[in-house]
């Protein structure tokens, strides 16, 4: 039988999502890749429980997530997490923040994709069955759907809160203007909107340059960063070169605009800064994102307990002085 570590809340800083009452650990665990029906349950369970023992009480999934993001993998990440929520973590449900999303393909037909009212509402009902929960803490529109009027999506998300099936609402992959438009509608409905989940890392600063972080801050909401390490690129693994087999996320394609050698040069220079801070490059990359208080949390993905615990050490040094920030900017802006 699993018993959570009694000192779990001594190990991880907690942050508010903007001015809202939602609080998240500075680092969250996402189950996007390699947490599905084809993966070994025992090792995945070990990572999730070890994360909770270290103060990570937020677990992020989506109805689309599974092995290779194709049928029959769709939904299997939710199902895997659901098994643990129904057993090991059942006694701790009130401490947990569980988030899921709707918008990408989940089943055949026009309502198996997108953010229509039908897709949003039935999508959450199905997610709750897989998660073995009565409600989720955060329910996201996973993407902006230009085939559906935004007001329909916003009203459907609001309805899930009024039905008691979601406590807070988020959006994901909405650009700055789309975010502003959605927030205005949520405010009219008094919907508890809290977060935009957006791709953000040292090599992909669109969240900053587009004005998104400022827009969220102005409206009292937060940003939660996915892909904070750019699929592991921001690590010491690639200091000697990036193989042709490396797969970059679609949101990070511009990273290689000047070639891989230029990226390797930046990685080595960033690694020196991290070394001087007493951190690994990975730890510094996570800490760098958290330098801005509008970033409520960063979502990491790992299937290794050792990698998990190494990443979590990033929170031991979250402070950057002006010289470090300037030096890092000079490296990234070349």
mmCIF file of C-alpha atoms in Angstrom, residues 60-332:
data_model
loop_
_atom_site.group_PDB
_atom_site.id
_atom_site.type_symbol
_atom_site.label_atom_id
_atom_site.label_comp_id
_atom_site.label_asym_id
_atom_site.label_seq_id
_atom_site.Cartn_x
_atom_site.Cartn_y
_atom_site.Cartn_z
ATOM 1 C CA UNK A 60 -1.561 16.989 -16.859
ATOM 2 C CA UNK A 61 -3.173 14.819 -19.547
ATOM 3 C CA UNK A 62 -5.487 15.227 -22.562
ATOM 4 C CA UNK A 63 -8.120 13.009 -24.088
ATOM 5 C CA UNK A 64 -5.922 12.775 -27.206
ATOM 6 C CA UNK A 65 -2.823 11.520 -25.400
ATOM 7 C CA UNK A 66 -1.731 7.934 -25.870
ATOM 8 C CA UNK A 67 0.776 5.827 -27.717
ATOM 9 C CA UNK A 68 1.752 7.611 -30.858
ATOM 10 C CA UNK A 69 -1.423 9.695 -30.569
ATOM 11 C CA UNK A 70 -3.432 7.286 -32.716
ATOM 12 C CA UNK A 71 -6.172 4.751 -32.196
ATOM 13 C CA UNK A 72 -6.368 2.670 -30.088
ATOM 14 C CA UNK A 73 -3.977 4.798 -28.068
ATOM 15 C CA UNK A 74 -6.290 7.809 -27.759
ATOM 16 C CA UNK A 75 -7.306 8.306 -24.147
ATOM 17 C CA UNK A 76 -4.936 5.711 -22.787
ATOM 18 C CA UNK A 77 -2.856 8.253 -20.852
ATOM 19 C CA UNK A 78 -6.022 9.257 -19.025
ATOM 20 C CA UNK A 79 -6.799 5.591 -18.378
ATOM 21 C CA UNK A 80 -3.328 4.924 -16.994
ATOM 22 C CA UNK A 81 -3.554 7.888 -14.650
ATOM 23 C CA UNK A 82 -7.090 6.863 -13.750
ATOM 24 C CA UNK A 83 -5.879 3.505 -12.453
ATOM 25 C CA UNK A 84 -3.528 5.286 -10.059
ATOM 26 C CA UNK A 85 -6.111 7.873 -9.043
ATOM 27 C CA UNK A 86 -8.531 5.077 -8.172
ATOM 28 C CA UNK A 87 -5.999 3.199 -6.027
ATOM 29 C CA UNK A 88 -2.732 4.695 -4.733
ATOM 30 C CA UNK A 89 -3.800 8.341 -4.914
ATOM 31 C CA UNK A 90 -7.481 7.935 -4.060
ATOM 32 C CA UNK A 91 -6.974 9.043 -0.471
ATOM 33 C CA UNK A 92 -5.174 12.179 -1.693
ATOM 34 C CA UNK A 93 -7.711 13.376 -4.284
ATOM 35 C CA UNK A 94 -8.399 16.635 -2.453
ATOM 36 C CA UNK A 95 -4.695 17.534 -2.655
ATOM 37 C CA UNK A 96 -4.362 16.871 -6.367
ATOM 38 C CA UNK A 97 -4.808 19.080 -9.394
ATOM 39 C CA UNK A 98 -5.769 16.970 -12.409
ATOM 40 C CA UNK A 99 -6.060 18.641 -15.798
ATOM 41 C CA UNK A 100 -7.220 17.348 -19.158
ATOM 42 C CA UNK A 101 -8.016 18.824 -22.563
ATOM 43 C CA UNK A 102 -10.299 18.555 -25.575
ATOM 44 C CA UNK A 103 -9.733 19.621 -29.163
ATOM 45 C CA UNK A 104 -7.561 17.115 -30.979
ATOM 46 C CA UNK A 105 -8.772 13.805 -32.399
ATOM 47 C CA UNK A 106 -10.204 11.305 -29.943
ATOM 48 C CA UNK A 107 -12.574 9.195 -32.106
ATOM 49 C CA UNK A 108 -13.844 9.083 -35.724
ATOM 50 C CA UNK A 109 -16.457 11.517 -36.964
ATOM 51 C CA UNK A 110 -17.012 15.273 -36.781
ATOM 52 C CA UNK A 111 -17.436 15.316 -32.994
ATOM 53 C CA UNK A 112 -14.246 13.396 -32.324
ATOM 54 C CA UNK A 113 -12.193 16.517 -32.974
ATOM 55 C CA UNK A 114 -12.535 20.237 -32.351
ATOM 56 C CA UNK A 115 -14.212 22.342 -29.697
ATOM 57 C CA UNK A 116 -17.891 22.413 -30.593
ATOM 58 C CA UNK A 117 -20.333 22.370 -27.667
ATOM 59 C CA UNK A 118 -21.002 18.683 -28.236
ATOM 60 C CA UNK A 119 -17.298 17.810 -28.431
ATOM 61 C CA UNK A 120 -16.410 19.836 -25.327
ATOM 62 C CA UNK A 121 -19.176 18.483 -23.091
ATOM 63 C CA UNK A 122 -19.176 14.852 -24.152
ATOM 64 C CA UNK A 123 -15.378 14.939 -24.275
ATOM 65 C CA UNK A 124 -15.192 15.752 -20.589
ATOM 66 C CA UNK A 125 -17.779 13.110 -19.708
ATOM 67 C CA UNK A 126 -15.644 10.501 -21.453
ATOM 68 C CA UNK A 127 -12.431 11.803 -19.880
ATOM 69 C CA UNK A 128 -13.955 11.535 -16.412
ATOM 70 C CA UNK A 129 -14.790 7.889 -17.045
ATOM 71 C CA UNK A 130 -11.214 7.129 -18.092
ATOM 72 C CA UNK A 131 -9.778 9.113 -15.172
ATOM 73 C CA UNK A 132 -12.277 7.495 -12.756
ATOM 74 C CA UNK A 133 -13.095 10.942 -11.343
ATOM 75 C CA UNK A 134 -16.215 12.981 -10.645
ATOM 76 C CA UNK A 135 -14.507 16.197 -11.740
ATOM 77 C CA UNK A 136 -11.232 17.576 -13.067
ATOM 78 C CA UNK A 137 -9.542 20.605 -11.593
ATOM 79 C CA UNK A 138 -8.652 22.237 -14.919
ATOM 80 C CA UNK A 139 -10.355 21.644 -18.268
ATOM 81 C CA UNK A 140 -8.684 23.094 -21.365
ATOM 82 C CA UNK A 141 -9.618 23.808 -24.931
ATOM 83 C CA UNK A 142 -6.514 22.129 -26.360
ATOM 84 C CA UNK A 143 -6.366 24.381 -29.420
ATOM 85 C CA UNK A 144 -8.124 27.254 -31.129
ATOM 86 C CA UNK A 145 -10.768 25.805 -33.453
ATOM 87 C CA UNK A 146 -11.417 28.146 -36.384
ATOM 88 C CA UNK A 147 -14.361 26.018 -37.546
ATOM 89 C CA UNK A 148 -16.383 26.852 -34.428
ATOM 90 C CA UNK A 149 -17.428 30.258 -33.169
ATOM 91 C CA UNK A 150 -15.290 31.082 -30.142
ATOM 92 C CA UNK A 151 -18.370 32.028 -28.153
ATOM 93 C CA UNK A 152 -19.735 28.487 -28.541
ATOM 94 C CA UNK A 153 -16.519 26.991 -27.185
ATOM 95 C CA UNK A 154 -16.361 29.444 -24.303
ATOM 96 C CA UNK A 155 -19.980 28.821 -23.354
ATOM 97 C CA UNK A 156 -19.456 25.059 -23.447
ATOM 98 C CA UNK A 157 -16.391 25.294 -21.210
ATOM 99 C CA UNK A 158 -18.321 27.505 -18.826
ATOM 100 C CA UNK A 159 -21.122 24.915 -18.752
ATOM 101 C CA UNK A 160 -18.719 22.215 -17.546
ATOM 102 C CA UNK A 161 -17.977 24.361 -14.498
ATOM 103 C CA UNK A 162 -21.665 24.998 -13.835
ATOM 104 C CA UNK A 163 -22.260 21.245 -14.101
ATOM 105 C CA UNK A 164 -19.634 20.644 -11.401
ATOM 106 C CA UNK A 165 -17.404 18.617 -13.715
ATOM 107 C CA UNK A 166 -14.535 21.132 -13.858
ATOM 108 C CA UNK A 167 -13.348 23.602 -11.232
ATOM 109 C CA UNK A 168 -11.264 25.873 -13.458
ATOM 110 C CA UNK A 169 -11.002 26.514 -17.183
ATOM 111 C CA UNK A 170 -7.925 26.929 -19.354
ATOM 112 C CA UNK A 171 -7.009 27.328 -22.998
ATOM 113 C CA UNK A 172 -3.997 25.927 -24.819
ATOM 114 C CA UNK A 173 -2.142 27.047 -27.929
ATOM 115 C CA UNK A 174 -4.259 30.213 -28.238
ATOM 116 C CA UNK A 175 -2.252 33.145 -29.582
ATOM 117 C CA UNK A 176 -2.340 36.571 -27.959
ATOM 118 C CA UNK A 177 -5.415 37.954 -29.715
ATOM 119 C CA UNK A 178 -7.318 34.685 -29.398
ATOM 120 C CA UNK A 179 -6.481 34.693 -25.701
ATOM 121 C CA UNK A 180 -7.695 38.256 -25.227
ATOM 122 C CA UNK A 181 -10.947 37.484 -27.046
ATOM 123 C CA UNK A 182 -11.575 34.355 -24.976
ATOM 124 C CA UNK A 183 -10.791 36.089 -21.684
ATOM 125 C CA UNK A 184 -13.262 38.868 -22.453
ATOM 126 C CA UNK A 185 -15.997 36.292 -22.986
ATOM 127 C CA UNK A 186 -15.048 34.328 -19.869
ATOM 128 C CA UNK A 187 -15.221 37.518 -17.837
ATOM 129 C CA UNK A 188 -18.733 38.238 -19.080
ATOM 130 C CA UNK A 189 -19.773 34.768 -17.930
ATOM 131 C CA UNK A 190 -17.790 34.949 -14.657
ATOM 132 C CA UNK A 191 -16.040 31.721 -15.674
ATOM 133 C CA UNK A 192 -13.041 30.793 -13.495
ATOM 134 C CA UNK A 193 -10.496 31.084 -16.309
ATOM 135 C CA UNK A 194 -6.955 30.570 -15.016
ATOM 136 C CA UNK A 195 -4.331 29.527 -17.570
ATOM 137 C CA UNK A 196 -3.081 29.392 -21.126
ATOM 138 C CA UNK A 197 -0.930 26.305 -21.671
ATOM 139 C CA UNK A 198 1.627 27.341 -24.258
ATOM 140 C CA UNK A 199 4.880 26.094 -25.783
ATOM 141 C CA UNK A 200 7.705 28.026 -24.130
ATOM 142 C CA UNK A 201 11.409 27.434 -23.665
ATOM 143 C CA UNK A 202 14.728 29.227 -24.042
ATOM 144 C CA UNK A 203 14.746 28.657 -27.804
ATOM 145 C CA UNK A 204 11.063 29.423 -28.316
ATOM 146 C CA UNK A 205 10.147 32.749 -26.743
ATOM 147 C CA UNK A 206 6.960 33.454 -28.660
ATOM 148 C CA UNK A 207 5.067 33.665 -25.376
ATOM 149 C CA UNK A 208 7.191 36.719 -24.541
ATOM 150 C CA UNK A 209 7.695 38.334 -27.947
ATOM 151 C CA UNK A 210 4.024 38.085 -28.964
ATOM 152 C CA UNK A 211 2.839 39.879 -25.831
ATOM 153 C CA UNK A 212 1.044 36.801 -24.519
ATOM 154 C CA UNK A 213 2.647 36.838 -21.075
ATOM 155 C CA UNK A 214 1.796 40.525 -20.672
ATOM 156 C CA UNK A 215 -1.789 39.946 -21.770
ATOM 157 C CA UNK A 216 -2.252 37.134 -19.273
ATOM 158 C CA UNK A 217 -0.686 39.142 -16.481
ATOM 159 C CA UNK A 218 -2.913 42.125 -17.262
ATOM 160 C CA UNK A 219 -5.990 39.939 -16.897
ATOM 161 C CA UNK A 220 -4.826 38.216 -13.717
ATOM 162 C CA UNK A 221 -4.251 34.823 -15.324
ATOM 163 C CA UNK A 222 -1.153 32.651 -15.668
ATOM 164 C CA UNK A 223 0.840 30.808 -18.299
ATOM 165 C CA UNK A 224 1.788 27.175 -17.889
ATOM 166 C CA UNK A 225 4.699 26.176 -20.110
ATOM 167 C CA UNK A 226 4.815 22.904 -22.007
ATOM 168 C CA UNK A 227 7.895 21.723 -23.866
ATOM 169 C CA UNK A 228 10.179 23.606 -21.441
ATOM 170 C CA UNK A 229 13.208 21.599 -22.557
ATOM 171 C CA UNK A 230 12.317 21.451 -26.263
ATOM 172 C CA UNK A 231 12.026 17.649 -26.298
ATOM 173 C CA UNK A 232 15.218 17.293 -24.273
ATOM 174 C CA UNK A 233 17.297 19.538 -26.502
ATOM 175 C CA UNK A 234 18.087 21.800 -23.545
ATOM 176 C CA UNK A 235 20.304 19.266 -21.807
ATOM 177 C CA UNK A 236 23.908 18.142 -21.808
ATOM 178 C CA UNK A 237 22.980 15.294 -24.173
ATOM 179 C CA UNK A 238 23.602 17.378 -27.271
ATOM 180 C CA UNK A 239 26.676 19.399 -26.343
ATOM 181 C CA UNK A 240 28.701 17.479 -28.925
ATOM 182 C CA UNK A 241 26.129 17.564 -31.696
ATOM 183 C CA UNK A 242 22.490 17.042 -32.595
ATOM 184 C CA UNK A 243 21.734 13.873 -34.592
ATOM 185 C CA UNK A 244 19.643 13.922 -37.766
ATOM 186 C CA UNK A 245 17.138 11.691 -35.976
ATOM 187 C CA UNK A 246 16.286 14.375 -33.419
ATOM 188 C CA UNK A 247 12.590 15.256 -33.681
ATOM 189 C CA UNK A 248 11.637 18.829 -32.904
ATOM 190 C CA UNK A 249 8.090 19.762 -31.865
ATOM 191 C CA UNK A 250 6.143 21.713 -34.521
ATOM 192 C CA UNK A 251 6.059 24.767 -32.232
ATOM 193 C CA UNK A 252 9.874 24.799 -32.092
ATOM 194 C CA UNK A 253 10.739 24.519 -35.792
ATOM 195 C CA UNK A 254 12.401 27.950 -35.804
ATOM 196 C CA UNK A 255 15.022 26.674 -33.344
ATOM 197 C CA UNK A 256 17.056 25.222 -36.218
ATOM 198 C CA UNK A 257 16.622 28.232 -38.511
ATOM 199 C CA UNK A 258 20.394 28.862 -38.564
ATOM 200 C CA UNK A 259 21.413 25.225 -38.529
ATOM 201 C CA UNK A 260 22.110 22.688 -35.799
ATOM 202 C CA UNK A 261 25.732 23.746 -35.303
ATOM 203 C CA UNK A 262 24.550 27.184 -34.203
ATOM 204 C CA UNK A 263 22.251 25.547 -31.658
ATOM 205 C CA UNK A 264 25.054 23.345 -30.334
ATOM 206 C CA UNK A 265 27.197 26.452 -29.845
ATOM 207 C CA UNK A 266 24.412 28.072 -27.829
ATOM 208 C CA UNK A 267 23.919 24.920 -25.774
ATOM 209 C CA UNK A 268 27.580 24.897 -24.772
ATOM 210 C CA UNK A 269 27.549 28.579 -23.856
ATOM 211 C CA UNK A 270 24.358 28.130 -21.832
ATOM 212 C CA UNK A 271 25.886 25.103 -20.151
ATOM 213 C CA UNK A 272 28.761 27.254 -18.910
ATOM 214 C CA UNK A 273 26.310 29.722 -17.367
ATOM 215 C CA UNK A 274 24.454 26.847 -15.715
ATOM 216 C CA UNK A 275 27.716 25.410 -14.367
ATOM 217 C CA UNK A 276 28.579 28.756 -12.791
ATOM 218 C CA UNK A 277 25.141 28.729 -11.122
ATOM 219 C CA UNK A 278 25.725 25.240 -9.730
ATOM 220 C CA UNK A 279 23.057 23.769 -12.003
ATOM 221 C CA UNK A 280 22.801 21.475 -14.974
ATOM 222 C CA UNK A 281 21.670 23.005 -18.247
ATOM 223 C CA UNK A 282 18.298 21.309 -17.826
ATOM 224 C CA UNK A 283 17.820 22.687 -14.332
ATOM 225 C CA UNK A 284 18.739 26.199 -15.440
ATOM 226 C CA UNK A 285 16.394 26.005 -18.434
ATOM 227 C CA UNK A 286 13.484 25.192 -16.115
ATOM 228 C CA UNK A 287 14.482 27.835 -13.586
ATOM 229 C CA UNK A 288 14.831 30.439 -16.348
ATOM 230 C CA UNK A 289 11.197 29.986 -17.334
ATOM 231 C CA UNK A 290 10.107 30.440 -13.734
ATOM 232 C CA UNK A 291 11.951 33.758 -13.460
ATOM 233 C CA UNK A 292 8.727 35.430 -14.589
ATOM 234 C CA UNK A 293 5.933 35.204 -11.997
ATOM 235 C CA UNK A 294 3.287 35.008 -14.746
ATOM 236 C CA UNK A 295 4.632 31.483 -15.416
ATOM 237 C CA UNK A 296 2.636 29.500 -12.894
ATOM 238 C CA UNK A 297 4.288 26.149 -13.595
ATOM 239 C CA UNK A 298 6.359 24.258 -16.164
ATOM 240 C CA UNK A 299 5.271 20.826 -17.352
ATOM 241 C CA UNK A 300 8.005 18.244 -17.663
ATOM 242 C CA UNK A 301 7.672 14.800 -19.199
ATOM 243 C CA UNK A 302 9.809 11.880 -18.137
ATOM 244 C CA UNK A 303 9.554 8.143 -17.597
ATOM 245 C CA UNK A 304 12.597 7.990 -15.310
ATOM 246 C CA UNK A 305 12.561 8.549 -11.553
ATOM 247 C CA UNK A 306 16.199 9.643 -11.709
ATOM 248 C CA UNK A 307 15.507 12.209 -14.442
ATOM 249 C CA UNK A 308 12.436 13.406 -12.585
ATOM 250 C CA UNK A 309 14.319 14.039 -9.359
ATOM 251 C CA UNK A 310 17.183 15.715 -11.226
ATOM 252 C CA UNK A 311 14.737 18.076 -12.954
ATOM 253 C CA UNK A 312 12.995 18.918 -9.698
ATOM 254 C CA UNK A 313 16.284 20.222 -8.290
ATOM 255 C CA UNK A 314 15.815 23.232 -10.585
ATOM 256 C CA UNK A 315 13.672 24.805 -7.869
ATOM 257 C CA UNK A 316 16.653 24.928 -5.501
ATOM 258 C CA UNK A 317 17.940 27.994 -7.373
ATOM 259 C CA UNK A 318 15.275 30.070 -9.107
ATOM 260 C CA UNK A 319 16.982 33.447 -8.714
ATOM 261 C CA UNK A 320 18.826 35.099 -11.601
ATOM 262 C CA UNK A 321 20.820 38.288 -11.231
ATOM 263 C CA UNK A 322 20.783 40.988 -13.902
ATOM 264 C CA UNK A 323 24.170 39.937 -15.266
ATOM 265 C CA UNK A 324 23.028 36.331 -15.745
ATOM 266 C CA UNK A 325 19.846 37.400 -17.505
ATOM 267 C CA UNK A 326 21.809 39.715 -19.783
ATOM 268 C CA UNK A 327 24.374 37.014 -20.575
ATOM 269 C CA UNK A 328 21.685 34.444 -21.354
ATOM 270 C CA UNK A 329 19.851 36.923 -23.594
ATOM 271 C CA UNK A 330 23.066 37.658 -25.488
ATOM 272 C CA UNK A 331 23.498 33.932 -26.145
ATOM 273 C CA UNK A 332 19.900 33.325 -27.215
#
